[in-house]
C-alpha cells in the first residue's frame, strides 16, 4: 500500500472510531441505564452503516487516484530494448539500408514502411518494391487517410508482428498530425520493446523526438513528435542545409534535451538498452548540449562525430568524448 493510501485509510478510520464515541457519551448523559443501552446500540448500528459507506468511498477514491496516475503516464511507453536508426536524409547509401534490414532480422525481417505524406495507390506499390530488393520475409506499407483510421486497432495490426519499421522522408508535420498519440505511435514503441528496429530519414528522423523541429531556418518552428528517443531533439540535412543555428536555438529553448544534428547520407544508430550511440554512413553527426545554469546565459556546446565513432549520452554531457577527426565548420557556420 502506498503512503497516500495509508494516509487516506488512517484518516478515515480515526473519523469512524471517534464519531460513535463522542455521540454515545453525549447521548448517555443523564439518562436511565436501559435507555442509554438502547441508544448506544442504535448509535453503533448507525455508525456501522456509515463506516461501511465511507469504506466503499475510500476504496473508490484510491482506485481513482491510482488510475489517474496510470493514465497520466500512458503517453510515454517505457523503451526497454530495440534500436533506432535515425538518418539525415538525402541519398542514403546502401550501407544504412542494409544495416536497417540486418537489425530487423535479415532474411527473416518483417518490414512496415510508413510514408510521410499523402500518396496515391500506385506510389504505395513503389514503396514496397524498394525494400523487397533486400530479400526480406515481408514488406507492408502503412498509410492512413485520417487520425480516426490511424487509431483503429485493425489498421495498425500489422505493426504487432513487425520486426522493423521505416518512416520515410516527406513532412514530419504530416506524420505527427496523422499518427501522433494514436495506436500507431504506441505500437511503434511496442516494436522497440520487442527488440525491433525503427528507422527513418529526413522527416521520418525529425518526428522521432517529442520536441520536434517542424520547420524554420535560423529560428526553429517546434511541434510535437513521437517521443521514440526521450530527452532529445533531432535535426536532419544538418551540414548540407546549414542548420547549426536552428538546432542551437531549439536546445536553448529546451536546455534539458540533447540535440542531434544528422547530416545527409549519414545515420545515428541508438541502442535503447545500452544507451550507446554510433555513427553510420558518409558524413557526421553533431551533438549539442546546453551548459546553461542559474548564473549565466544559455550556452550550447557541440561535439561532432564521424562514421565509426561511438559514444554515450552521459559522457557527452560531461564533455568526456573521444576527439573526432577534423570537421570543416566553415560550411556549417556560413548559414544566414
Tab-separated table of C-alpha atoms in Angstrom:
chain	number	residue	atom	x	y	z
A	1	UNK	CA	0.000	0.000	0.000
A	2	UNK	CA	1.355	3.425	-0.939
A	3	UNK	CA	1.935	6.279	1.511
A	4	UNK	CA	-1.054	8.139	0.092
A	5	UNK	CA	-3.280	5.105	0.504
A	6	UNK	CA	-2.169	4.539	4.117
A	7	UNK	CA	-2.807	8.187	4.933
A	8	UNK	CA	-6.308	8.084	3.425
A	9	UNK	CA	-7.240	4.868	5.238
A	10	UNK	CA	-5.837	6.163	8.556
A	11	UNK	CA	-7.759	9.423	8.445
A	12	UNK	CA	-10.978	7.615	7.619
A	13	UNK	CA	-10.517	5.026	10.412
A	14	UNK	CA	-9.895	7.751	13.027
A	15	UNK	CA	-13.036	9.539	11.900
A	16	UNK	CA	-15.139	6.382	12.064
A	17	UNK	CA	-13.876	5.494	15.550
A	18	UNK	CA	-14.243	8.954	17.060
A	19	UNK	CA	-17.785	9.746	15.891
A	20	UNK	CA	-19.626	6.938	17.734
A	21	UNK	CA	-17.581	7.511	20.906
A	22	UNK	CA	-18.479	11.194	21.084
A	23	UNK	CA	-22.064	10.530	20.077
A	24	UNK	CA	-22.510	7.778	22.700
A	25	UNK	CA	-21.168	9.908	25.513
A	26	UNK	CA	-23.377	12.805	24.524
A	27	UNK	CA	-26.454	10.599	24.223
A	28	UNK	CA	-25.999	8.847	27.577
A	29	UNK	CA	-25.585	11.942	29.723
A	30	UNK	CA	-28.260	11.926	32.449
A	31	UNK	CA	-30.417	9.079	31.058
A	32	UNK	CA	-31.517	5.776	32.645
A	33	UNK	CA	-29.272	2.762	32.052
A	34	UNK	CA	-31.772	0.914	29.837
A	35	UNK	CA	-32.344	3.960	27.656
A	36	UNK	CA	-28.605	4.559	27.410
A	37	UNK	CA	-28.012	0.980	26.345
A	38	UNK	CA	-30.660	1.175	23.606
A	39	UNK	CA	-29.255	4.453	22.325
A	40	UNK	CA	-25.722	3.082	22.347
A	41	UNK	CA	-26.807	0.060	20.309
A	42	UNK	CA	-28.664	2.350	17.900
A	43	UNK	CA	-25.670	4.677	17.500
A	44	UNK	CA	-23.281	1.766	16.925
A	45	UNK	CA	-25.602	0.316	14.263
A	46	UNK	CA	-25.825	3.677	12.516
A	47	UNK	CA	-22.079	4.120	12.705
A	48	UNK	CA	-21.533	0.647	11.271
A	49	UNK	CA	-23.600	1.593	8.251
A	50	UNK	CA	-21.793	4.953	7.937
A	51	UNK	CA	-18.335	3.369	8.253
A	52	UNK	CA	-19.218	0.774	5.624
A	53	UNK	CA	-20.284	3.549	3.259
A	54	UNK	CA	-17.097	5.501	3.952
A	55	UNK	CA	-15.059	2.364	3.297
A	56	UNK	CA	-16.690	1.952	-0.095
A	57	UNK	CA	-15.965	5.611	-0.855
A	58	UNK	CA	-12.322	5.301	0.196
A	59	UNK	CA	-11.801	2.231	-1.990
A	60	UNK	CA	-13.280	4.114	-4.952
A	61	UNK	CA	-11.134	7.178	-4.245
A	62	UNK	CA	-7.936	5.133	-4.039
A	63	UNK	CA	-8.806	3.385	-7.290
A	64	UNK	CA	-9.482	6.768	-8.932
A	65	UNK	CA	-6.158	8.218	-7.789
A	66	UNK	CA	-4.174	5.184	-8.880
A	67	UNK	CA	-5.952	5.159	-12.231
A	68	UNK	CA	-5.202	8.854	-12.681
A	69	UNK	CA	-1.501	8.260	-12.176
A	70	UNK	CA	-1.540	5.336	-14.604
A	71	UNK	CA	-3.407	7.355	-17.227
A	72	UNK	CA	-1.022	10.300	-16.967
A	73	UNK	CA	1.929	8.080	-17.835
A	74	UNK	CA	0.222	6.238	-20.694
A	75	UNK	CA	1.551	8.581	-23.319
A	76	UNK	CA	5.170	7.700	-22.607
A	77	UNK	CA	5.796	3.999	-23.041
A	78	UNK	CA	8.910	2.539	-21.403
A	79	UNK	CA	11.508	1.819	-24.059
A	80	UNK	CA	13.071	-1.414	-22.856
A	81	UNK	CA	15.023	-2.512	-25.915
A	82	UNK	CA	15.435	-2.340	-29.632
A	83	UNK	CA	17.311	0.066	-31.871
A	84	UNK	CA	16.695	3.392	-33.563
A	85	UNK	CA	18.391	4.150	-36.884
A	86	UNK	CA	17.977	7.884	-37.480
A	87	UNK	CA	19.099	9.072	-40.916
A	88	UNK	CA	19.712	12.652	-42.003
A	89	UNK	CA	18.086	12.476	-45.423
A	90	UNK	CA	19.485	12.917	-48.905
A	91	UNK	CA	20.684	9.953	-50.924
A	92	UNK	CA	21.126	7.188	-48.377
A	93	UNK	CA	23.941	4.745	-49.056
A	94	UNK	CA	23.035	1.067	-49.191
A	95	UNK	CA	25.153	0.640	-46.067
A	96	UNK	CA	22.436	2.338	-44.000
A	97	UNK	CA	19.588	0.441	-45.617
A	98	UNK	CA	21.419	-2.850	-45.146
A	99	UNK	CA	22.064	-2.017	-41.508
A	100	UNK	CA	18.343	-1.430	-41.025
A	101	UNK	CA	17.467	-4.775	-42.621
A	102	UNK	CA	20.099	-6.610	-40.556
A	103	UNK	CA	18.783	-5.096	-37.326
A	104	UNK	CA	15.259	-6.153	-38.339
A	105	UNK	CA	16.278	-9.795	-38.820
A	106	UNK	CA	17.862	-10.029	-42.266
A	107	UNK	CA	16.040	-12.502	-44.493
A	108	UNK	CA	13.536	-13.070	-41.674
A	109	UNK	CA	12.736	-9.353	-41.372
A	110	UNK	CA	9.092	-8.273	-41.415
A	111	UNK	CA	9.170	-4.655	-42.515
A	112	UNK	CA	6.496	-1.969	-42.363
A	113	UNK	CA	7.083	1.218	-44.371
A	114	UNK	CA	5.273	4.415	-43.327
A	115	UNK	CA	5.166	7.217	-45.941
A	116	UNK	CA	5.440	10.747	-44.543
A	117	UNK	CA	2.950	12.419	-46.887
A	118	UNK	CA	-0.269	11.719	-48.739
A	119	UNK	CA	0.383	9.221	-51.520
A	120	UNK	CA	-1.524	7.697	-54.407
A	121	UNK	CA	-2.169	3.923	-54.541
A	122	UNK	CA	0.443	3.355	-57.268
A	123	UNK	CA	3.058	5.068	-55.048
A	124	UNK	CA	2.369	2.589	-52.246
A	125	UNK	CA	3.429	-0.205	-54.581
A	126	UNK	CA	6.722	1.550	-55.254
A	127	UNK	CA	7.413	1.980	-51.525
A	128	UNK	CA	7.012	-1.751	-51.100
A	129	UNK	CA	9.146	-2.737	-54.075
A	130	UNK	CA	12.032	-0.526	-52.927
A	131	UNK	CA	12.530	-2.799	-49.906
A	132	UNK	CA	11.717	-6.146	-51.497
A	133	UNK	CA	15.088	-5.911	-53.244
A	134	UNK	CA	16.681	-6.759	-49.881
A	135	UNK	CA	15.032	-10.220	-49.939
A	136	UNK	CA	13.263	-9.916	-46.599
A	137	UNK	CA	10.368	-12.088	-45.427
A	138	UNK	CA	7.666	-9.455	-45.900
A	139	UNK	CA	7.106	-5.768	-46.639
A	140	UNK	CA	3.884	-3.910	-45.831
A	141	UNK	CA	3.053	-0.237	-46.339
A	142	UNK	CA	1.050	1.557	-43.663
A	143	UNK	CA	-0.769	4.656	-44.844
A	144	UNK	CA	-3.741	6.221	-43.045
A	145	UNK	CA	-6.327	8.543	-44.558
A	146	UNK	CA	-7.167	10.109	-41.183
A	147	UNK	CA	-6.362	10.053	-37.463
A	148	UNK	CA	-9.525	8.024	-36.939
A	149	UNK	CA	-8.180	5.297	-39.185
A	150	UNK	CA	-4.744	5.528	-37.522
A	151	UNK	CA	-6.401	4.837	-34.163
A	152	UNK	CA	-8.285	1.804	-35.477
A	153	UNK	CA	-6.826	-1.409	-33.954
A	154	UNK	CA	-7.290	-3.298	-37.232
A	155	UNK	CA	-5.422	-0.679	-39.247
A	156	UNK	CA	-2.273	-0.898	-37.097
A	157	UNK	CA	-2.409	-4.671	-36.519
A	158	UNK	CA	0.440	-5.224	-38.990
A	159	UNK	CA	2.755	-3.434	-36.534
A	160	UNK	CA	2.167	-6.162	-33.941
A	161	UNK	CA	4.346	-8.622	-35.835
A	162	UNK	CA	6.755	-6.152	-37.437
A	163	UNK	CA	10.457	-6.508	-36.681
A	164	UNK	CA	11.377	-3.245	-38.408
A	165	UNK	CA	9.501	-0.026	-39.235
A	166	UNK	CA	10.852	2.618	-41.605
A	167	UNK	CA	9.489	6.200	-41.501
A	168	UNK	CA	10.086	7.767	-44.893
A	169	UNK	CA	11.072	11.283	-45.856
A	170	UNK	CA	8.408	13.861	-46.570
A	171	UNK	CA	6.718	16.034	-43.956
A	172	UNK	CA	7.250	15.432	-40.259
A	173	UNK	CA	4.185	17.554	-39.505
A	174	UNK	CA	2.112	15.148	-41.596
A	175	UNK	CA	3.403	12.131	-39.670
A	176	UNK	CA	2.755	13.864	-36.333
A	177	UNK	CA	-0.726	15.040	-37.318
A	178	UNK	CA	-1.848	11.618	-38.599
A	179	UNK	CA	-0.155	9.267	-36.120
A	180	UNK	CA	0.956	11.216	-33.042
A	181	UNK	CA	-0.575	9.935	-29.759
A	182	UNK	CA	-2.584	7.269	-31.617
A	183	UNK	CA	-2.365	3.486	-31.519
A	184	UNK	CA	0.245	3.713	-34.255
A	185	UNK	CA	2.642	5.668	-32.033
A	186	UNK	CA	2.069	3.250	-29.160
A	187	UNK	CA	2.683	0.236	-31.386
A	188	UNK	CA	5.895	1.794	-32.673
A	189	UNK	CA	7.093	1.817	-29.073
A	190	UNK	CA	5.952	-1.787	-28.767
A	191	UNK	CA	8.202	-2.690	-31.715
A	192	UNK	CA	11.169	-1.332	-29.758
A	193	UNK	CA	10.043	-3.173	-26.623
A	194	UNK	CA	10.208	-6.412	-28.663
A	195	UNK	CA	13.827	-5.579	-29.588
A	196	UNK	CA	12.826	-4.499	-33.078
A	197	UNK	CA	14.222	-1.558	-35.017
A	198	UNK	CA	12.645	1.729	-36.077
A	199	UNK	CA	14.433	3.669	-38.783
A	200	UNK	CA	13.635	6.897	-40.523
A	201	UNK	CA	15.137	9.517	-42.783
A	202	UNK	CA	14.651	13.275	-43.065
A	203	UNK	CA	11.055	13.858	-41.869
A	204	UNK	CA	10.992	10.317	-40.516
A	205	UNK	CA	14.015	11.225	-38.375
A	206	UNK	CA	12.727	14.594	-37.150
A	207	UNK	CA	9.445	13.090	-35.903
A	208	UNK	CA	11.214	10.633	-33.578
A	209	UNK	CA	11.685	13.200	-30.784
A	210	UNK	CA	8.738	14.539	-28.781
A	211	UNK	CA	10.084	18.100	-29.147
A	212	UNK	CA	10.062	18.107	-32.937
A	213	UNK	CA	11.644	20.646	-35.264
A	214	UNK	CA	8.788	21.189	-37.703
A	215	UNK	CA	10.406	23.917	-39.808
A	216	UNK	CA	12.156	27.282	-39.713
A	217	UNK	CA	15.536	28.437	-40.923
A	218	UNK	CA	17.578	30.090	-38.182
A	219	UNK	CA	14.764	30.024	-35.605
A	220	UNK	CA	13.046	26.645	-35.303
A	221	UNK	CA	9.323	26.107	-35.512
A	222	UNK	CA	8.679	23.447	-32.890
A	223	UNK	CA	5.960	20.821	-32.889
A	224	UNK	CA	5.123	17.563	-31.125
A	225	UNK	CA	6.651	14.317	-32.375
A	226	UNK	CA	6.575	10.637	-31.378
A	227	UNK	CA	8.877	10.511	-28.321
A	228	UNK	CA	10.742	7.456	-29.572
A	229	UNK	CA	14.020	8.915	-28.296
A	230	UNK	CA	13.187	10.620	-24.972
A	231	UNK	CA	15.192	13.660	-23.931
A	232	UNK	CA	16.364	14.521	-27.442
A	233	UNK	CA	15.777	16.914	-30.336
A	234	UNK	CA	16.533	15.697	-33.862
A	235	UNK	CA	17.527	17.834	-36.851
A	236	UNK	CA	18.413	16.489	-40.301
A	237	UNK	CA	20.133	17.603	-43.542
A	238	UNK	CA	22.365	19.217	-40.944
A	239	UNK	CA	25.555	20.284	-42.734
A	240	UNK	CA	24.061	20.317	-46.214
A	241	UNK	CA	21.433	22.898	-45.231
A	242	UNK	CA	23.453	24.807	-42.608
A	243	UNK	CA	21.196	24.025	-39.643
A	244	UNK	CA	23.598	24.542	-36.756
A	245	UNK	CA	21.931	27.799	-35.678
A	246	UNK	CA	18.456	26.245	-35.854
A	247	UNK	CA	19.382	23.292	-33.656
A	248	UNK	CA	21.238	25.567	-31.238
A	249	UNK	CA	18.130	27.756	-30.833
A	250	UNK	CA	15.965	24.676	-30.222
A	251	UNK	CA	18.316	23.445	-27.487
A	252	UNK	CA	18.351	26.888	-25.873
A	253	UNK	CA	14.550	26.696	-25.643
A	254	UNK	CA	14.771	23.170	-24.175
A	255	UNK	CA	18.114	23.037	-22.315
A	256	UNK	CA	17.197	19.753	-20.633
A	257	UNK	CA	17.381	17.986	-24.007
A	258	UNK	CA	20.319	16.885	-26.124
A	259	UNK	CA	20.292	17.912	-29.771
A	260	UNK	CA	21.387	15.619	-32.590
A	261	UNK	CA	22.111	17.172	-35.971
A	262	UNK	CA	22.462	14.406	-38.580
A	263	UNK	CA	23.892	15.172	-41.988
A	264	UNK	CA	22.729	13.713	-45.302
A	265	UNK	CA	23.919	10.230	-46.196
A	266	UNK	CA	24.505	9.529	-42.510
A	267	UNK	CA	22.616	7.805	-39.706
A	268	UNK	CA	22.738	7.802	-35.927
A	269	UNK	CA	22.271	4.308	-34.501
A	270	UNK	CA	20.926	4.225	-30.935
A	271	UNK	CA	20.805	1.007	-28.896
A	272	UNK	CA	17.958	1.624	-26.458
A	273	UNK	CA	19.034	-0.964	-23.864
A	274	UNK	CA	22.657	0.141	-23.521
A	275	UNK	CA	22.187	3.821	-24.303
A	276	UNK	CA	25.078	3.652	-26.785
A	277	UNK	CA	25.209	5.668	-29.999
A	278	UNK	CA	27.233	5.073	-33.145
A	279	UNK	CA	27.533	6.882	-36.470
A	280	UNK	CA	26.986	5.112	-39.799
A	281	UNK	CA	27.420	6.496	-43.297
A	282	UNK	CA	29.358	9.175	-45.119
A	283	UNK	CA	29.340	12.372	-43.053
A	284	UNK	CA	28.934	13.473	-39.420
A	285	UNK	CA	26.532	13.850	-36.518
A	286	UNK	CA	26.597	16.919	-34.265
A	287	UNK	CA	25.671	16.526	-30.587
A	288	UNK	CA	24.544	19.727	-28.843
A	289	UNK	CA	24.430	20.017	-25.042
A	290	UNK	CA	23.239	23.042	-23.063
A	291	UNK	CA	25.633	24.398	-20.445
A	292	UNK	CA	23.003	26.748	-19.031
A	293	UNK	CA	22.829	27.373	-15.290
A	294	UNK	CA	21.316	29.952	-12.952
A	295	UNK	CA	24.373	32.235	-13.066
A	296	UNK	CA	24.888	32.620	-16.808
A	297	UNK	CA	23.065	32.875	-20.105
A	298	UNK	CA	22.475	29.645	-22.025
A	299	UNK	CA	25.399	28.267	-23.993
A	300	UNK	CA	25.351	25.217	-26.242
A	301	UNK	CA	28.437	23.071	-26.715
A	302	UNK	CA	28.651	20.963	-29.881
A	303	UNK	CA	30.657	17.802	-30.410
A	304	UNK	CA	31.000	16.342	-33.907
A	305	UNK	CA	31.148	12.603	-34.512
A	306	UNK	CA	32.060	10.850	-37.749
A	307	UNK	CA	31.247	7.476	-39.243
A	308	UNK	CA	32.555	4.738	-36.965
A	309	UNK	CA	32.571	6.893	-33.811
A	310	UNK	CA	30.731	5.548	-30.747
A	311	UNK	CA	29.647	7.362	-27.589
A	312	UNK	CA	27.009	7.530	-24.854
A	313	UNK	CA	24.905	10.490	-23.771
A	314	UNK	CA	26.223	10.822	-20.221
A	315	UNK	CA	29.807	11.068	-21.438
A	316	UNK	CA	28.722	13.760	-23.877
A	317	UNK	CA	27.095	15.721	-21.063
A	318	UNK	CA	30.355	15.565	-19.097
A	319	UNK	CA	32.389	16.533	-22.150
A	320	UNK	CA	34.199	13.190	-21.907
A	321	UNK	CA	34.137	12.170	-25.566
A	322	UNK	CA	36.851	10.847	-27.883
A	323	UNK	CA	38.336	13.540	-30.166
A	324	UNK	CA	36.683	13.306	-33.591
A	325	UNK	CA	38.537	13.653	-36.838
A	326	UNK	CA	38.706	17.087	-38.451
A	327	UNK	CA	35.386	18.739	-39.319
A	328	UNK	CA	35.281	21.822	-41.556
A	329	UNK	CA	32.950	24.070	-39.572
A	330	UNK	CA	33.130	26.860	-42.117
A	331	UNK	CA	30.456	25.252	-44.275
A	332	UNK	CA	28.232	24.881	-41.214
A	333	UNK	CA	28.708	28.398	-39.859
A	334	UNK	CA	28.227	30.172	-43.197
A	335	UNK	CA	24.465	29.976	-42.786
A	336	UNK	CA	22.429	33.173	-42.680
